[in-house]
Coordinates of C-alpha atoms in Angstrom, one line a residue:
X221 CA 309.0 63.3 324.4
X222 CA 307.8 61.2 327.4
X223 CA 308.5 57.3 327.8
X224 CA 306.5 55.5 330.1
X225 CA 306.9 52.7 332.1
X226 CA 307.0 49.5 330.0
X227 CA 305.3 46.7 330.9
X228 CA 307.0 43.4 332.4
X229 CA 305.9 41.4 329.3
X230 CA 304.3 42.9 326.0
X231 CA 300.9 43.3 325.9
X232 CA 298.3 43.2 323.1
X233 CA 296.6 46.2 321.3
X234 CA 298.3 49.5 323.1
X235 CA 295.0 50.9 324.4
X236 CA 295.9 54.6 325.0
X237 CA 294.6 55.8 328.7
X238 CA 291.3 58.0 328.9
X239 CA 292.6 59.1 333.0
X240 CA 295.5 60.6 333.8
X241 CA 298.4 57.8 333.6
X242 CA 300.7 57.0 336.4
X243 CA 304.2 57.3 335.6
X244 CA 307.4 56.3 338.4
X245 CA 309.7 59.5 337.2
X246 CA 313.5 58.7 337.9
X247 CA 314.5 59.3 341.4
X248 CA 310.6 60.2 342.7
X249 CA 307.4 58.6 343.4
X250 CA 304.7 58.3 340.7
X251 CA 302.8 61.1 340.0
X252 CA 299.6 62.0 337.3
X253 CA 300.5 63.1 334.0
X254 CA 297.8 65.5 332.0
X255 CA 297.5 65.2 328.6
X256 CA 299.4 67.9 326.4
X257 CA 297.8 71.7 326.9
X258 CA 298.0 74.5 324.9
X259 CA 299.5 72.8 321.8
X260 CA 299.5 74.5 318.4
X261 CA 300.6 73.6 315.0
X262 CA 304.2 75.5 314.3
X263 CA 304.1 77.8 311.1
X264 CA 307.4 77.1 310.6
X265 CA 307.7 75.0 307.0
X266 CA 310.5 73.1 308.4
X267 CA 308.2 72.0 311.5
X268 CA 309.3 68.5 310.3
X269 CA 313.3 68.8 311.0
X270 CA 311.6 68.7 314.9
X271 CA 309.3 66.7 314.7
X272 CA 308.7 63.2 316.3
X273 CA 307.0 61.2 313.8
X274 CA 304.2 58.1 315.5
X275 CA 303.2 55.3 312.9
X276 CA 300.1 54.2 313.5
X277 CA 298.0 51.2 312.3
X278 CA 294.5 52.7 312.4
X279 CA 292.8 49.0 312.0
X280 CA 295.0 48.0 314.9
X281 CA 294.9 50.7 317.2
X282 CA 291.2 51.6 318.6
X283 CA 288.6 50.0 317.7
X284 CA 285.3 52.9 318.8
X285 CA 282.7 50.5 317.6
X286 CA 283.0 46.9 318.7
X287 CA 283.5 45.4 315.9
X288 CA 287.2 44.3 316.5
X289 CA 288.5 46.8 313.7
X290 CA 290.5 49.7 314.4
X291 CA 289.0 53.0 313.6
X292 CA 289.6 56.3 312.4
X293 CA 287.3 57.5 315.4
X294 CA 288.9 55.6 317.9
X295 CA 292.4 57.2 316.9
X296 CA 290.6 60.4 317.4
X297 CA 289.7 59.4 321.0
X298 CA 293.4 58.4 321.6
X299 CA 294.9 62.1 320.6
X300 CA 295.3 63.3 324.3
X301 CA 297.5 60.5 324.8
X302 CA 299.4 60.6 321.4
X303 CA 299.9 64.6 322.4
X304 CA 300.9 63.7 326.2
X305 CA 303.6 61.1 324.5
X306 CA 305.3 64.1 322.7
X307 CA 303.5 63.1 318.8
X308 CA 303.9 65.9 316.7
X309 CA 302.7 64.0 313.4
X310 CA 301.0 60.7 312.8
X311 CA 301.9 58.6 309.6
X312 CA 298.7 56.4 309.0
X313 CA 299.4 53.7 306.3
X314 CA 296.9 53.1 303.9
X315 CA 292.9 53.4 304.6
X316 CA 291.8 53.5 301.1
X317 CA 289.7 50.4 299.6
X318 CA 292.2 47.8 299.2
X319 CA 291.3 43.8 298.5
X320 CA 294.3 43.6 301.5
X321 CA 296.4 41.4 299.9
X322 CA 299.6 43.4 301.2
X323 CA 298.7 45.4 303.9
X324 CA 296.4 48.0 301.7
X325 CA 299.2 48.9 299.5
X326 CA 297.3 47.3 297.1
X327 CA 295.1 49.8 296.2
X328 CA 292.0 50.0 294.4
X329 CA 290.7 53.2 294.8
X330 CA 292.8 56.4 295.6
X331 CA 290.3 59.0 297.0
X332 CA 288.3 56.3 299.1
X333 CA 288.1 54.8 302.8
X334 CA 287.7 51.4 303.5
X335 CA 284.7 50.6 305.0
X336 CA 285.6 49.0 308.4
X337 CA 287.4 52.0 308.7
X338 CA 285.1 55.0 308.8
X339 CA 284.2 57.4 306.3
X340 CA 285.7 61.1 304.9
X341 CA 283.7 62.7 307.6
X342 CA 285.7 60.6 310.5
X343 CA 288.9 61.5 308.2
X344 CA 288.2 65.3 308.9
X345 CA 287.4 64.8 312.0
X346 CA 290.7 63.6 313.0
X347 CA 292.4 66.2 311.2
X348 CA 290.6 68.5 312.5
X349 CA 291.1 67.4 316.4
X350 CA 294.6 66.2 315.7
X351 CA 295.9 70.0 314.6
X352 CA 294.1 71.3 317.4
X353 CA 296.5 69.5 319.7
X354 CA 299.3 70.6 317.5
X355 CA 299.2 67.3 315.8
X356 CA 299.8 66.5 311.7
X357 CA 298.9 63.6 310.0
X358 CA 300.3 62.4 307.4
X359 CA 299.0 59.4 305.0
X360 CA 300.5 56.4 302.5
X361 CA 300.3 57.2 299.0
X362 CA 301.0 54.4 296.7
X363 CA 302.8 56.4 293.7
X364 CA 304.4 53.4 292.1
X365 CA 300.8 50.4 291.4
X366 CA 297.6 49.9 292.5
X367 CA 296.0 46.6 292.8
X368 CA 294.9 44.6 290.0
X369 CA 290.9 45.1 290.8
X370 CA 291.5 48.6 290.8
X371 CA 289.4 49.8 288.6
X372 CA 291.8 51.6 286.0
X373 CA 293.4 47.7 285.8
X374 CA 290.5 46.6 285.0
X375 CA 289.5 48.7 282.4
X376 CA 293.0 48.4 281.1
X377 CA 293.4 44.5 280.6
X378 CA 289.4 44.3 279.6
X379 CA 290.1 47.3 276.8
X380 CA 293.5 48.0 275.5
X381 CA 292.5 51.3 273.2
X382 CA 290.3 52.5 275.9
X383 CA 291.2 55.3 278.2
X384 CA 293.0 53.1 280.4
X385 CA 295.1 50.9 277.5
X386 CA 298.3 52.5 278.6
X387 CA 297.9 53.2 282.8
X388 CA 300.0 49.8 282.9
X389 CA 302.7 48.9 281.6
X390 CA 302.1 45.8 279.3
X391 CA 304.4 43.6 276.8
X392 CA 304.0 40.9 274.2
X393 CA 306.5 38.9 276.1
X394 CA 308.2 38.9 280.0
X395 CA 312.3 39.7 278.2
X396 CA 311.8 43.2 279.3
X397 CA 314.2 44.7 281.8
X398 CA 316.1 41.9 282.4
X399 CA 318.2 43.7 284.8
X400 CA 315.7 44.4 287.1
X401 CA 315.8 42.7 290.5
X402 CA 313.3 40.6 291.8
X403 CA 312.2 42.4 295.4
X404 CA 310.3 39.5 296.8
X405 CA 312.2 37.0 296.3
X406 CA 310.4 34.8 298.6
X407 CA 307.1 34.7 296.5
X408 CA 307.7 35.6 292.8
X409 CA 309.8 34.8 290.2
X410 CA 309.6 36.9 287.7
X411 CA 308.8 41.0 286.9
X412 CA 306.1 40.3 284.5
X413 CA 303.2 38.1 284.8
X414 CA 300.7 36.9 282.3
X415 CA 297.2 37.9 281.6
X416 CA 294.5 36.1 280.6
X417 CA 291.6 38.5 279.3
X418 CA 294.9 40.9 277.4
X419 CA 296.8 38.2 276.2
X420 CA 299.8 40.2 277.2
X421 CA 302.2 40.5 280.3
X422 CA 302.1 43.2 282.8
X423 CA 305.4 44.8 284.6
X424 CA 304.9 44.6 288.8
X425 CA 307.9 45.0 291.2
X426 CA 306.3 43.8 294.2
X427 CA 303.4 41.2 294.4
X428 CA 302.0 40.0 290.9
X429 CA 298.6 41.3 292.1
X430 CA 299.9 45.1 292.1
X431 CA 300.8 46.4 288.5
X432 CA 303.3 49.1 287.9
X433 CA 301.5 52.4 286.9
X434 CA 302.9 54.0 283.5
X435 CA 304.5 56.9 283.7
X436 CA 305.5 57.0 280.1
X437 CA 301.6 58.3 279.7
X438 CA 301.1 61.7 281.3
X439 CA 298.0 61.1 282.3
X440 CA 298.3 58.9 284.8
X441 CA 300.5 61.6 286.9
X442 CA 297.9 63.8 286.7
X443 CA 296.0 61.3 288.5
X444 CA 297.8 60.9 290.9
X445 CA 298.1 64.7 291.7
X446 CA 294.3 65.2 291.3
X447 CA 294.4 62.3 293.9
X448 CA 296.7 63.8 296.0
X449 CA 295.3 67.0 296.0
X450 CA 292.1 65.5 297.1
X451 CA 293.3 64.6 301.0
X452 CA 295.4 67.9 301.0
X453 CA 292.4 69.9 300.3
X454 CA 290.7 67.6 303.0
X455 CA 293.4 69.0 305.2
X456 CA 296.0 65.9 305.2
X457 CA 299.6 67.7 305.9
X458 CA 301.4 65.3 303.3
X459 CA 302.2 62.2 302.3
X460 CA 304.8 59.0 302.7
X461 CA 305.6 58.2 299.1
X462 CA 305.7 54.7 298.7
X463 CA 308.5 52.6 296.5
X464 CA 309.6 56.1 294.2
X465 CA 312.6 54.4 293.3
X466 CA 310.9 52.1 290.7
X467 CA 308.5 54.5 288.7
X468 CA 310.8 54.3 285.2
X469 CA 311.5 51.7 283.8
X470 CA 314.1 51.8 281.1
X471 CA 316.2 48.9 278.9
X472 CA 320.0 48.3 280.1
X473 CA 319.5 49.7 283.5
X474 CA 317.9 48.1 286.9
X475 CA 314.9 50.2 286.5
X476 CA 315.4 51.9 289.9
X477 CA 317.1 55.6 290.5
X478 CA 316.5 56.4 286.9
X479 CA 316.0 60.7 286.6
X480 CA 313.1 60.2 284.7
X481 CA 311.6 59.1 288.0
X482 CA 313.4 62.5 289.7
X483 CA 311.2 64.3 287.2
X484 CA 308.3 62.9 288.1
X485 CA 309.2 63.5 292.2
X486 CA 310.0 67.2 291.1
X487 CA 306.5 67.4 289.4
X488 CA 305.0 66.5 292.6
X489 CA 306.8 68.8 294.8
X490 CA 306.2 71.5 292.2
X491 CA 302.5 70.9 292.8
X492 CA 302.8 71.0 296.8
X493 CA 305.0 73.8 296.9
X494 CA 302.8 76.1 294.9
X495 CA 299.3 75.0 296.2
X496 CA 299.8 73.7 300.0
X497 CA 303.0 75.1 301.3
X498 CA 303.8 73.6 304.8
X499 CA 302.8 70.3 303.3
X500 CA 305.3 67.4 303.7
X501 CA 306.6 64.7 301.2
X502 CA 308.3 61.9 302.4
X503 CA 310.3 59.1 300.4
X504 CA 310.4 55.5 300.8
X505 CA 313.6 54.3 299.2
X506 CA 315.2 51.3 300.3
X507 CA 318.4 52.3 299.0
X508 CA 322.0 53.3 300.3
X509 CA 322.8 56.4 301.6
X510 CA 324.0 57.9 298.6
X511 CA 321.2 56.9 296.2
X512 CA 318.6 58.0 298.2
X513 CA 320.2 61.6 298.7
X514 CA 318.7 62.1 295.2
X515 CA 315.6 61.8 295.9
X516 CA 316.0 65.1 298.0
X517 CA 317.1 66.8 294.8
X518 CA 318.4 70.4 295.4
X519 CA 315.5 70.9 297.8
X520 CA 312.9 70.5 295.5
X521 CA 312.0 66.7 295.7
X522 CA 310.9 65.4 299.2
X523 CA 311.2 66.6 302.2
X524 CA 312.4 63.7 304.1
X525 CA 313.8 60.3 303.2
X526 CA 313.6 57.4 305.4
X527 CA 317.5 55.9 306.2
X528 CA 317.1 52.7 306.1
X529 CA 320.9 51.5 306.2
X530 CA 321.5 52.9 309.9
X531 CA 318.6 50.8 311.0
X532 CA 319.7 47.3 310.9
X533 CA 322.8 48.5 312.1
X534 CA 321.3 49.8 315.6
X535 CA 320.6 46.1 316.2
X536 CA 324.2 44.8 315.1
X537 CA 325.8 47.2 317.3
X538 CA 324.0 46.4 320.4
X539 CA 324.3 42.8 320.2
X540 CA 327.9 43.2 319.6
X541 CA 328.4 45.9 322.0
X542 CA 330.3 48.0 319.5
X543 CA 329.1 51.5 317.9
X544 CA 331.2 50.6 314.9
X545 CA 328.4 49.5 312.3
X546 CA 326.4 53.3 313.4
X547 CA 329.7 54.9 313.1
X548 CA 330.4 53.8 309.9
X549 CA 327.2 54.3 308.2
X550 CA 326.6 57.6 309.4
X551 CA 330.4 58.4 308.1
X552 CA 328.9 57.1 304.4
X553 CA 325.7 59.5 304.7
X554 CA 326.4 62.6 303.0
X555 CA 325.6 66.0 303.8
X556 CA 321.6 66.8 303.2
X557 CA 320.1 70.0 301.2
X558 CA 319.5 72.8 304.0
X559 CA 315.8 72.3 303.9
X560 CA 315.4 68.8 304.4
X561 CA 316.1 65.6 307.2
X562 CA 316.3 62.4 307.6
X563 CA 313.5 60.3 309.0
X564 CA 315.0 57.6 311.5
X565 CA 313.5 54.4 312.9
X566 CA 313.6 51.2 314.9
X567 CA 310.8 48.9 313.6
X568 CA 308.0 49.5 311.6
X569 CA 305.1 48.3 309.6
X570 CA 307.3 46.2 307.0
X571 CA 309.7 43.2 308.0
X572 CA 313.0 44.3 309.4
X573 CA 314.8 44.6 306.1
X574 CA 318.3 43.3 305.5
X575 CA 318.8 44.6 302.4
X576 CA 321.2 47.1 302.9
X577 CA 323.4 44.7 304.7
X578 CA 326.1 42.0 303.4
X579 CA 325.6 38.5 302.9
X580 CA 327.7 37.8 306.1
X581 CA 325.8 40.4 307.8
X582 CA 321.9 39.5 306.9
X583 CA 323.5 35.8 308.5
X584 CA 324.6 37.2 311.6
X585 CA 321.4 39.6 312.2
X586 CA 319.6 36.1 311.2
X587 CA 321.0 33.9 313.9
X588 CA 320.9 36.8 316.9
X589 CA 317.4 37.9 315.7
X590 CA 315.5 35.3 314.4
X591 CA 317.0 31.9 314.4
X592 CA 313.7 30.2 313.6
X593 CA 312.7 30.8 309.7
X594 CA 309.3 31.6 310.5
X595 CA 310.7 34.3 311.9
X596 CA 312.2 35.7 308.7
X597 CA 310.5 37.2 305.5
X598 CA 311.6 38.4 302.0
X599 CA 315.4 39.6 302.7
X600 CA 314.2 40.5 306.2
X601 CA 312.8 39.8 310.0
X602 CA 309.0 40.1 310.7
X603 CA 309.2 40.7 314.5
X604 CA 308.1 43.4 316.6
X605 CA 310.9 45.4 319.1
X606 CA 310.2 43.9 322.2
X607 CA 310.3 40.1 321.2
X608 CA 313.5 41.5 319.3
X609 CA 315.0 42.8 322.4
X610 CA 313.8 39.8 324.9
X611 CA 311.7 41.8 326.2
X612 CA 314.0 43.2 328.2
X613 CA 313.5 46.9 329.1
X614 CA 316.9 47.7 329.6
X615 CA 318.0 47.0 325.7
X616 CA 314.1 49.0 325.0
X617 CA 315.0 52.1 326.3
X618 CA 318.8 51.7 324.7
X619 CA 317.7 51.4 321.4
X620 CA 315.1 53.9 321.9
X621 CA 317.9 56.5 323.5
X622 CA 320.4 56.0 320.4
X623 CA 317.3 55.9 318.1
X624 CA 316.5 60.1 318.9
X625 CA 320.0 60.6 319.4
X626 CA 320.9 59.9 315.6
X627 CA 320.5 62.6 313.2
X628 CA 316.9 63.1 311.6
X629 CA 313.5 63.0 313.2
X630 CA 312.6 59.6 314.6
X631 CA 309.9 57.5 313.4
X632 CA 308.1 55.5 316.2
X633 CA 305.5 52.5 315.9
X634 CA 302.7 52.3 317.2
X635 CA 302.5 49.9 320.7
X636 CA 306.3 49.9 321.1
X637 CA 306.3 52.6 323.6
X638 CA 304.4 50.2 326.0
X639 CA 306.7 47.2 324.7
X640 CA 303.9 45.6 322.9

């Protein structure tokens, strides 16, 4: 992939060129450089074990209308640049209707687009301009809650023997799975919260406003795959699977890795496989090494898993000067299932987690990354790269030079290319 020239300081929005850019090659004077030619999307169905993978916030990123908000058609304007940088698949985080309480992973309607967005036609219009420049995109899909105006949740807590009753998971009291760790630490204190309209309490690992689907009731996974199968048919090439580890819950266990939720990732695949072959999964699990190689299962879960262990540890070793933390998880990471990868990164949309660290670890990544608390969310750093780094190009390119020399495909964000 290229690298341009980073700036001196960061800059705001990355605005993608619509000219040729001017880049100072090593060793020559600066010459134009054309957009990507020619491109075409690979028929091989492991085009991902290649690929370089560009997060991108849409709302952020191009805004084609004025109004200040990022839209899909001003991505689509940008995919000459995002094809000269060497993309060859965009992960867009979620667009659907959201009351954007966490980002719009609190979702409230599963085949819609938000408004200041665009609309399904701008959707296929990107997809349809991105694989003409050899390009995939792939979207969020929120497997594990929704938000609480969604409208199943609503429907559920107004009527309990309705058709929703059981889409949640709900309890006469919050004693339930009392192993179960709290994730956000920061904000709530307990798993379960109480509801006024059902008298009851509903289950929610993250945010109180986002309720834990029920997988105990088969029909909310065929929901979700009717939902799914409503982008792949609009041409989407796959999906980043959102928080799988915590889709069973179960009494005396921490209600994360359990194989009932491997049957549920299996059902999934089972459903890509057979009716849109080539299409990617792609797992978030914030867990070690060794954990998350389930969620690969014998080739016949997802695709790709993100490793999230190696990343915090990129950032130890340079400021310590020492390869030793990379060298050491990467010695813990066992062997893969021949048709799938790793997916590899340096920062992206959530804070720099420090969860896969030790105690006297998350300290020292603290005090050489973000002495000030502000600076510091959940179990994690909320800074961009370049801030991280000092701004200092030399450490950017370093990181960046390790990052696609590690095993897996890397996963870039958005604006840190240009050291925003």
């Amino acid at each position: 992939m290229v690298v341009p020239p980073l700036p001196d300081q960061p800059v705001g929005v990355p605005t993608a060129p619509s000219a040729p850019m001017p880049v100072a090659p090593v060793g020559g004077a600066a010459r134009d450089v054309q957009p990507a030619q020619g491109r075409s999307l690979s028929d091989d169905p492991l085009w991902f074990k290649k690929a370089v993978f560009y997060e991108v916030w849409v709302r952020s990123f191009c805004d084609s209308t004025g109004t200040g908000t990022g839209d899909l058609n001003g991505l689509a304007s940008k995919l000459d640049y995002l094809a000269w940088l060497g993309v060859d698949c965009i992960w867009i985080p979620p667009f659907f209707p959201s009351p954007g309480r966490d980002g719009g992973y609190d979702v409230e309607l599963f085949t819609g687009i938000q408004v200041q967005v665009g609309t399904h036609h701008g959707m296929k219009t990107l997809l349809d301009e991105a694989h003409a420049r050899g390009i995939r995109v792939i979207s969020d899909f929120v497997v594990n809650h929704t938000s609480s105006d969604h409208p199943w949740f609503v429907s559920s807590r107004e009527d309990p023997d309705g058709p929703h009753g059981d889409y949640y998971v709900w309890r006469d009291d919050d004693t339930g799975y009392p192993d179960a760790r709290i994730i956000f630490v920061d904000t709530e204190e307990s798993n379960w919260t109480f509801d006024p309209v059902r008298k009851q309490f509903y289950w929610h690992r993250f945010y109180s406003h986002q309720p834990d689907l029920n997988y105990e009731n088969p029909k909310v996974l065929e929901e979700v795959l009717n939902a799914m199968r409503y982008w792949l048919d609009l041409g989407v090439d796959g999906f980043r699977l959102d928080a799988v580890p915590y889709l069973i819950e179960e009494e005396g266990t921490n209600c994360e890795n359990l194989p009932a939720t491997h049957e549920i990732l299996k059902r999934i695949r089972a459903m890509v496989d057979e009716e849109y072959p080539g299409r990617l999964l792609l797992a978030e699990a914030n867990q070690w090494p060794n954990d998350v190689i389930e969620y690969f299962g014998d080739d016949d879960e997802c695709h790709m898993a993100f490793h999230f262990p190696v990343m915090p540890r990129l950032f130890m070793a340079l400021r310590k000067g020492s390869s030793e933390p990379i060298r050491s998880i990467l010695a813990d990471t066992p062997e893969l299932p021949e048709g799938c990868q790793w997916a590899t990164f340096l920062r992206n949309h959530d804070e720099l987690t420090l969860e896969m660290v030790s105690e006297e670890e998350r300290k020292y990544m603290w005090n050489e990354y973000a002495p000030v608390p502000k600076m510091r969310l959940n179990l994690g750093i909320r800074r961009r790269l370049a801030p991280l780094l000092d701004n200092d190009q030399r450490q950017i390119r370093l990181m960046h030079a390790l990052l696609l020399a590690l095993p897996g495909s890397p996963v870039l964000y958005y604006g840190d290319e240009i050291g925003m």
